[in-house]
Amino acid sequence: MKLSLISLFALSAVSLQAAEDLSKPIEALRAVGKEGQGNEAAGKAWQEIVKADAATLPEVLKGMNGANPLAENWLRAAVGVIADEALKAKKLPVPALVTFLKNTQNSPGARVVAFDLIHRADEKLAEELTPTLLEDPSSDLRRHPVAKLIEAGDAALEKKDNAAAIVAYGKGLGGARDEDQIKVLAKKLRALDQKVDLPKHFGFLMSWKMIAPFSNADRAGFDTVYPPEKELKFDAVYEGKTKEAKWVDFTSTEEYGKIDFNKPFGMEKSVVGYAATDFFSTEDRPAEIRIGCKDGWKVWLNGELLFARDEYHRGAKLDQYKLPCQLKKGKNTILVKCCQNEQTEQWTVEWEFQLRVCDATGTAILAAK
């Protein structure tokens, strides 16, 4: 018995040492940068990591926390090699991976990898964990329980239990953050005569004050500082490109919050428009302003430029750009500059944007007013 204990302690010490020894190769992978920076050192480090014991998987996953995308790819690949060997030998450290998954301080990407490994090793356990992910900070992990709730709702419908289907779909919609699942759930709920408020679910800002048209001749308007960038004076009238530029009130009726300059101002080209709105926050808090726009645009929050994109007609989609920001308690003024270029093809006529306020998970932050 004494020899067995000594052997056990020796093996534990070896495993511990192996885990500690991975700190340097992990850092070598995290140091990878653009244009091949650190690739040679990373290649050697990667070879060292993939030979490590399966017990080191949580440590390698932890290396993904805060890593740049290139480093994350290196680490993800190393995890894959170690995990494949561990699964073959049935030595995947499932309890440690569950602990890693449950720690929401770990990066979303690493936690998704951990869940996938748990699922490969123990599908039943993964099924048991799935409902606990409905309110997870990772939208990718939320997809699993939302999908299960869609299945549950469909099963209830087959049994003609509409009430149970409504409950399942409603719960799924409450947790859904990805557009594809939200569209599916909204359609199913509406088919059951349930009201779905998508602008509220996403947090789209629907009511704005808008002014146009200022000139964007030769695309110079993007950098031209027009009066709304200096002050928001809503009773002011300015000289515009083709007519007077004055503020009008506009409220979108589009489910996905499209703010269309063509509606109040007509089909204009080579022009600049502005849209302003106040967002009242219940507290000081971090947030994200997410915008989709196929035109040139700039966004200011409380007079501070958050981001700008001088590019035209490359396509627009939900949450195309995510702008981290800090809301202050009370009134927060958002100003959007939207530029239209000189192209006249049918696919260039859109002069619009959509904007929502949410947290880092995509959960809508609703205004106090």
Coordinates of C-alpha atoms in Angstrom, one line a residue:
M1 CA 0.0 0.0 0.0
K2 CA 2.8 2.4 0.8
L3 CA 4.4 1.9 -2.6
S4 CA 1.0 2.5 -4.3
L5 CA 0.6 5.7 -2.4
I6 CA 4.1 6.8 -3.3
S7 CA 3.4 6.0 -6.9
L8 CA 0.2 7.9 -6.8
F9 CA 1.8 11.0 -5.3
A10 CA 4.6 10.7 -7.9
L11 CA 2.1 10.6 -10.8
S12 CA 0.2 13.5 -9.3
A13 CA 3.4 15.5 -9.1
V14 CA 4.2 14.7 -12.7
S15 CA 0.7 15.8 -13.9
L16 CA 1.0 19.0 -11.9
Q17 CA 4.4 19.7 -13.3
A18 CA 3.1 19.1 -16.8
A19 CA 0.3 21.5 -16.2
E20 CA 2.7 24.1 -14.9
D21 CA 5.1 23.6 -17.7
L22 CA 2.4 24.6 -20.2
S23 CA 2.3 28.2 -19.1
K24 CA 5.3 29.2 -21.3
P25 CA 4.1 27.4 -24.5
I26 CA 0.6 28.8 -24.0
E27 CA 2.0 32.3 -23.7
A28 CA 4.0 31.7 -26.9
L29 CA 0.8 30.9 -28.7
R30 CA -0.9 33.9 -27.2
A31 CA 1.9 36.1 -28.5
V32 CA 1.1 35.3 -32.2
G33 CA 0.4 38.4 -34.2
K34 CA -0.4 39.5 -37.7
E35 CA 1.9 38.9 -40.6
G36 CA 3.5 35.9 -39.1
Q37 CA 4.6 37.5 -35.9
G38 CA 5.7 34.8 -33.4
N39 CA 4.7 32.0 -35.7
E40 CA 8.1 30.1 -35.4
A41 CA 8.0 30.1 -31.6
A42 CA 4.3 29.2 -31.7
G43 CA 4.9 26.2 -33.9
K44 CA 7.4 24.8 -31.4
A45 CA 5.1 25.6 -28.5
W46 CA 2.1 24.0 -30.3
Q47 CA 4.0 20.7 -30.7
E48 CA 4.8 20.7 -27.0
I49 CA 1.2 21.5 -26.0
V50 CA -0.4 18.7 -28.1
K51 CA 1.7 16.1 -26.4
A52 CA 0.4 17.1 -23.0
D53 CA -1.9 15.0 -20.8
A54 CA -5.7 15.4 -21.2
A55 CA -5.8 16.8 -17.7
T56 CA -4.3 20.0 -19.0
L57 CA -7.2 20.7 -21.3
P58 CA -8.9 23.3 -19.0
E59 CA -5.5 25.1 -18.7
V60 CA -5.2 25.2 -22.5
L61 CA -8.8 26.4 -22.8
K62 CA -8.1 29.1 -20.2
G63 CA -5.3 30.3 -22.5
M64 CA -8.1 31.4 -24.9
N65 CA -9.3 34.0 -22.4
G66 CA -8.6 37.4 -23.9
A67 CA -6.5 35.9 -26.7
N68 CA -6.4 37.6 -30.1
P69 CA -8.2 35.7 -32.9
L70 CA -5.0 34.2 -34.4
A71 CA -3.8 33.0 -31.0
E72 CA -7.3 31.6 -30.2
N73 CA -7.2 29.6 -33.4
W74 CA -3.8 28.1 -32.5
L75 CA -5.1 27.2 -29.0
R76 CA -8.4 25.8 -30.4
A77 CA -6.5 23.5 -32.7
A78 CA -4.3 22.3 -29.9
V79 CA -7.3 21.5 -27.8
G80 CA -8.7 19.5 -30.7
V81 CA -5.7 17.3 -31.0
I82 CA -5.5 16.7 -27.2
A83 CA -9.2 16.0 -27.0
D84 CA -9.2 13.6 -29.9
E85 CA -6.6 11.4 -28.3
A86 CA -8.3 11.7 -24.9
L87 CA -11.6 10.6 -26.3
K88 CA -10.1 7.6 -28.0
A89 CA -8.5 6.6 -24.6
K90 CA -11.7 7.6 -22.8
K91 CA -9.7 9.9 -20.6
L92 CA -11.4 13.3 -21.3
P93 CA -11.5 15.2 -17.9
V94 CA -15.3 15.8 -18.1
P95 CA -15.8 17.1 -14.5
A96 CA -13.0 19.7 -15.0
L97 CA -14.6 20.7 -18.3
V98 CA -18.0 21.1 -16.7
T99 CA -16.4 23.4 -14.0
F100 CA -14.7 25.4 -16.8
L101 CA -18.0 25.7 -18.7
K102 CA -19.9 26.9 -15.6
N103 CA -17.4 29.7 -14.9
T104 CA -18.8 32.5 -17.0
Q105 CA -15.7 34.5 -16.5
N106 CA -14.0 32.3 -19.1
S107 CA -14.3 33.5 -22.7
P108 CA -17.4 32.6 -24.6
G109 CA -15.4 30.9 -27.4
A110 CA -13.5 28.7 -24.9
R111 CA -16.7 27.7 -23.1
V112 CA -18.3 26.7 -26.4
V113 CA -15.4 24.4 -27.1
A114 CA -15.7 23.0 -23.6
F115 CA -19.4 22.3 -24.1
D116 CA -18.8 20.6 -27.4
L117 CA -16.2 18.3 -25.8
I118 CA -18.6 17.4 -23.0
H119 CA -21.2 16.6 -25.6
R120 CA -18.8 14.3 -27.4
A121 CA -17.8 12.5 -24.3
D122 CA -21.2 12.3 -22.5
E123 CA -24.2 13.2 -24.6
K124 CA -26.6 12.6 -21.7
L125 CA -24.7 15.0 -19.4
A126 CA -24.7 17.6 -22.2
E127 CA -28.4 17.3 -22.4
E128 CA -28.8 17.8 -18.7
L129 CA -26.6 20.9 -18.9
T130 CA -28.4 22.4 -21.8
P131 CA -31.4 24.0 -20.0
T132 CA -29.0 25.9 -17.7
L133 CA -27.6 27.8 -20.7
L134 CA -30.8 29.6 -21.7
E135 CA -29.6 32.8 -20.0
D136 CA -25.9 32.3 -20.7
P137 CA -23.7 35.3 -21.5
S138 CA -22.7 33.4 -24.7
S139 CA -25.2 33.6 -27.5
D140 CA -23.7 30.6 -29.1
L141 CA -24.4 28.5 -25.9
R142 CA -27.9 29.8 -25.7
R143 CA -28.6 28.3 -29.1
H144 CA -28.7 24.8 -27.6
P145 CA -31.5 25.3 -25.1
V146 CA -33.4 27.5 -27.6
A147 CA -33.3 24.7 -30.1
K148 CA -34.6 22.3 -27.5
L149 CA -37.5 24.6 -26.7
I150 CA -38.4 24.9 -30.4
E151 CA -38.4 21.1 -30.5
A152 CA -40.6 20.9 -27.4
G153 CA -43.0 23.5 -28.8
D154 CA -43.3 21.5 -32.1
A155 CA -43.9 18.3 -30.2
A156 CA -46.7 20.0 -28.2
L157 CA -48.3 21.2 -31.4
E158 CA -48.3 17.7 -32.8
K159 CA -50.3 16.7 -29.7
K160 CA -52.6 19.7 -30.3
D161 CA -51.5 21.2 -27.0
N162 CA -51.3 24.8 -28.1
A163 CA -50.9 26.2 -24.6
A164 CA -47.8 24.1 -24.0
A165 CA -46.4 25.1 -27.4
I166 CA -46.9 28.8 -26.6
V167 CA -45.1 28.4 -23.3
A168 CA -42.1 26.6 -24.9
Y169 CA -41.9 29.0 -27.8
G170 CA -42.3 32.0 -25.5
K171 CA -39.5 30.8 -23.2
G172 CA -37.3 30.1 -26.3
L173 CA -37.9 33.6 -27.6
G174 CA -37.0 35.1 -24.2
G175 CA -33.6 33.4 -24.4
A176 CA -32.9 33.7 -28.1
R177 CA -30.3 36.2 -29.3
D178 CA -29.6 35.0 -32.8
E179 CA -31.7 36.4 -35.6
D180 CA -32.4 33.1 -37.3
Q181 CA -33.9 31.5 -34.2
I182 CA -35.8 34.7 -33.3
K183 CA -37.5 34.8 -36.7
V184 CA -38.5 31.1 -36.4
L185 CA -40.0 31.6 -32.9
A186 CA -41.8 34.8 -33.9
K187 CA -43.4 33.1 -36.8
K188 CA -44.5 30.1 -34.7
L189 CA -45.9 32.3 -31.9
R190 CA -47.8 34.5 -34.4
A191 CA -49.3 31.5 -36.0
L192 CA -50.7 30.8 -32.5
D193 CA -52.2 34.3 -32.4
Q194 CA -49.5 35.6 -30.0
K195 CA -48.2 39.1 -30.2
V196 CA -44.5 39.4 -30.7
D197 CA -42.8 42.8 -30.4
L198 CA -39.5 42.4 -32.2
P199 CA -38.4 46.0 -32.0
K200 CA -38.6 45.7 -28.2
H201 CA -37.0 42.3 -28.2
F202 CA -34.0 43.6 -30.1
G203 CA -33.9 47.0 -28.6
F204 CA -34.2 49.0 -31.8
L205 CA -34.5 52.7 -31.5
M206 CA -37.5 53.6 -33.6
S207 CA -38.2 57.3 -33.2
W208 CA -35.7 59.9 -34.4
K209 CA -35.4 63.5 -35.4
M210 CA -33.9 63.6 -38.9
I211 CA -32.4 66.3 -41.2
A212 CA -31.2 66.4 -44.8
P213 CA -30.0 66.9 -47.5
F214 CA -26.5 68.2 -47.1
S215 CA -24.1 67.8 -50.0
N216 CA -21.9 64.7 -50.4
A217 CA -20.5 65.8 -53.8
D218 CA -17.3 64.0 -54.7
R219 CA -17.9 62.1 -51.4
A220 CA -16.5 65.0 -49.5
G221 CA -19.5 65.1 -47.2
F222 CA -18.3 62.3 -45.0
D223 CA -15.5 64.5 -43.6
T224 CA -17.4 67.8 -43.8
V225 CA -18.6 69.1 -40.4
Y226 CA -22.1 70.2 -41.0
P227 CA -24.1 72.1 -38.3
P228 CA -25.7 69.1 -36.6
E229 CA -22.2 67.9 -35.6
K230 CA -21.6 71.2 -33.9
E231 CA -25.0 71.6 -32.2
L232 CA -28.4 70.0 -32.2
K233 CA -30.8 72.9 -32.8
F234 CA -34.0 71.3 -33.8
D235 CA -35.8 74.5 -34.9
A236 CA -32.9 75.5 -37.2
V237 CA -33.1 75.6 -41.0
Y238 CA -29.9 75.3 -43.1
E239 CA -29.0 75.6 -46.7
G240 CA -29.2 72.1 -48.2
K241 CA -27.9 70.6 -51.4
T242 CA -31.2 70.7 -53.4
K243 CA -33.5 72.3 -50.9
E244 CA -33.6 73.6 -47.3
A245 CA -32.4 71.2 -44.7
K246 CA -34.6 71.1 -41.6
W247 CA -35.4 68.7 -38.9
V248 CA -38.4 66.4 -39.1
D249 CA -39.8 63.7 -36.8
F250 CA -39.7 60.2 -38.0
T251 CA -40.9 56.9 -36.4
S252 CA -40.1 53.6 -38.1
T253 CA -42.8 51.0 -38.5
E254 CA -40.3 48.4 -39.7
E255 CA -39.9 45.4 -37.4
Y256 CA -36.2 45.5 -37.7
G257 CA -36.0 49.2 -37.0
K258 CA -35.0 50.5 -40.4
I259 CA -34.6 54.3 -40.4
D260 CA -35.1 55.2 -44.1
F261 CA -34.0 58.8 -45.1
N262 CA -35.8 58.3 -48.5
K263 CA -39.2 58.3 -46.8
P264 CA -39.1 61.9 -45.3
F265 CA -36.7 63.4 -47.8
G266 CA -37.2 61.6 -51.1
M267 CA -34.8 59.7 -53.3
E268 CA -31.6 61.8 -53.1
K269 CA -28.1 61.0 -54.3
S270 CA -24.7 62.5 -53.2
V271 CA -26.2 63.7 -50.0
V272 CA -25.7 63.5 -46.2
G273 CA -28.4 63.1 -43.6
Y274 CA -28.4 63.1 -39.8
A275 CA -30.6 61.4 -37.3
A276 CA -30.7 62.2 -33.6
T277 CA -32.5 60.6 -30.6
D278 CA -32.3 60.6 -26.8
F279 CA -31.9 57.3 -24.9
F280 CA -32.7 57.5 -21.2
S281 CA -30.8 55.0 -19.1
T282 CA -31.9 53.9 -15.6
E283 CA -28.2 53.8 -14.5
D284 CA -24.6 54.3 -15.5
R285 CA -23.7 51.1 -17.3
P286 CA -21.6 49.6 -20.1
A287 CA -23.5 48.9 -23.3
E288 CA -23.2 48.3 -27.0
I289 CA -24.7 50.4 -29.8
R290 CA -25.1 48.0 -32.7
I291 CA -25.7 49.4 -36.2
G292 CA -26.4 48.0 -39.6
C293 CA -25.8 50.3 -42.6
K294 CA -24.7 49.9 -46.2
D295 CA -23.8 53.6 -46.6
G296 CA -21.0 55.7 -45.2
W297 CA -21.8 56.5 -41.6
K298 CA -20.6 57.9 -38.2
V299 CA -22.1 57.5 -34.8
W300 CA -21.7 59.8 -31.8
L301 CA -22.8 59.2 -28.2
N302 CA -23.1 62.3 -26.0
G303 CA -20.9 64.2 -28.5
E304 CA -18.1 61.5 -28.6
L305 CA -17.5 59.9 -31.9
L306 CA -17.8 56.1 -31.4
F307 CA -16.9 54.9 -34.9
A308 CA -17.1 55.8 -38.6
R309 CA -17.2 53.8 -41.8
D310 CA -16.5 55.6 -45.2
E311 CA -17.7 52.8 -47.4
Y312 CA -20.8 52.3 -49.7
H313 CA -23.1 49.6 -50.7
R314 CA -21.2 46.6 -49.3
G315 CA -24.4 45.2 -47.8
A316 CA -26.1 45.6 -44.5
K317 CA -27.2 43.1 -41.8
L318 CA -28.3 43.0 -38.2
D319 CA -25.5 43.9 -35.7
Q320 CA -23.1 44.6 -38.6
Y321 CA -21.0 46.8 -36.3
K322 CA -20.8 46.6 -32.5
L323 CA -19.7 49.7 -30.7
P324 CA -18.9 49.3 -27.0
C325 CA -19.9 52.4 -25.1
Q326 CA -20.8 53.7 -21.6
L327 CA -24.3 54.9 -20.9
K328 CA -24.7 57.5 -18.2
K329 CA -27.8 57.6 -16.0
G330 CA -30.4 59.8 -17.6
K331 CA -30.3 61.3 -21.1
N332 CA -27.9 60.0 -23.6
T333 CA -27.9 61.6 -27.1
I334 CA -27.2 59.5 -30.1
L335 CA -26.3 61.1 -33.4
V336 CA -26.0 59.2 -36.7
K337 CA -24.5 60.6 -39.9
C338 CA -25.6 58.7 -43.0
C339 CA -24.0 59.5 -46.4
Q340 CA -25.4 58.5 -49.8
N341 CA -23.1 58.4 -52.8
E342 CA -23.5 59.3 -56.5
Q343 CA -24.3 55.8 -57.8
T344 CA -27.7 55.4 -59.5
E345 CA -28.1 51.7 -59.9
Q346 CA -31.3 50.3 -58.3
W347 CA -29.3 48.4 -55.7
T348 CA -27.7 51.7 -54.5
V349 CA -30.9 53.6 -53.7
E350 CA -31.0 52.6 -50.0
W351 CA -30.1 55.4 -47.7
E352 CA -30.9 54.0 -44.3
F353 CA -29.6 52.4 -41.1
Q354 CA -30.9 50.3 -38.2
L355 CA -29.6 50.8 -34.6
R356 CA -30.2 49.2 -31.3
V357 CA -28.9 49.4 -27.8
C358 CA -28.0 46.2 -25.9
D359 CA -25.5 44.5 -23.7
A360 CA -22.6 42.4 -24.8
T361 CA -24.9 39.3 -25.0
G362 CA -27.2 41.1 -27.4
T363 CA -29.9 41.4 -24.8
A364 CA -31.9 44.6 -25.4
I365 CA -31.4 47.5 -23.0
L366 CA -34.8 49.3 -22.9
A367 CA -34.9 53.0 -22.3
A368 CA -36.5 54.4 -19.2
K369 CA -38.7 56.6 -21.3

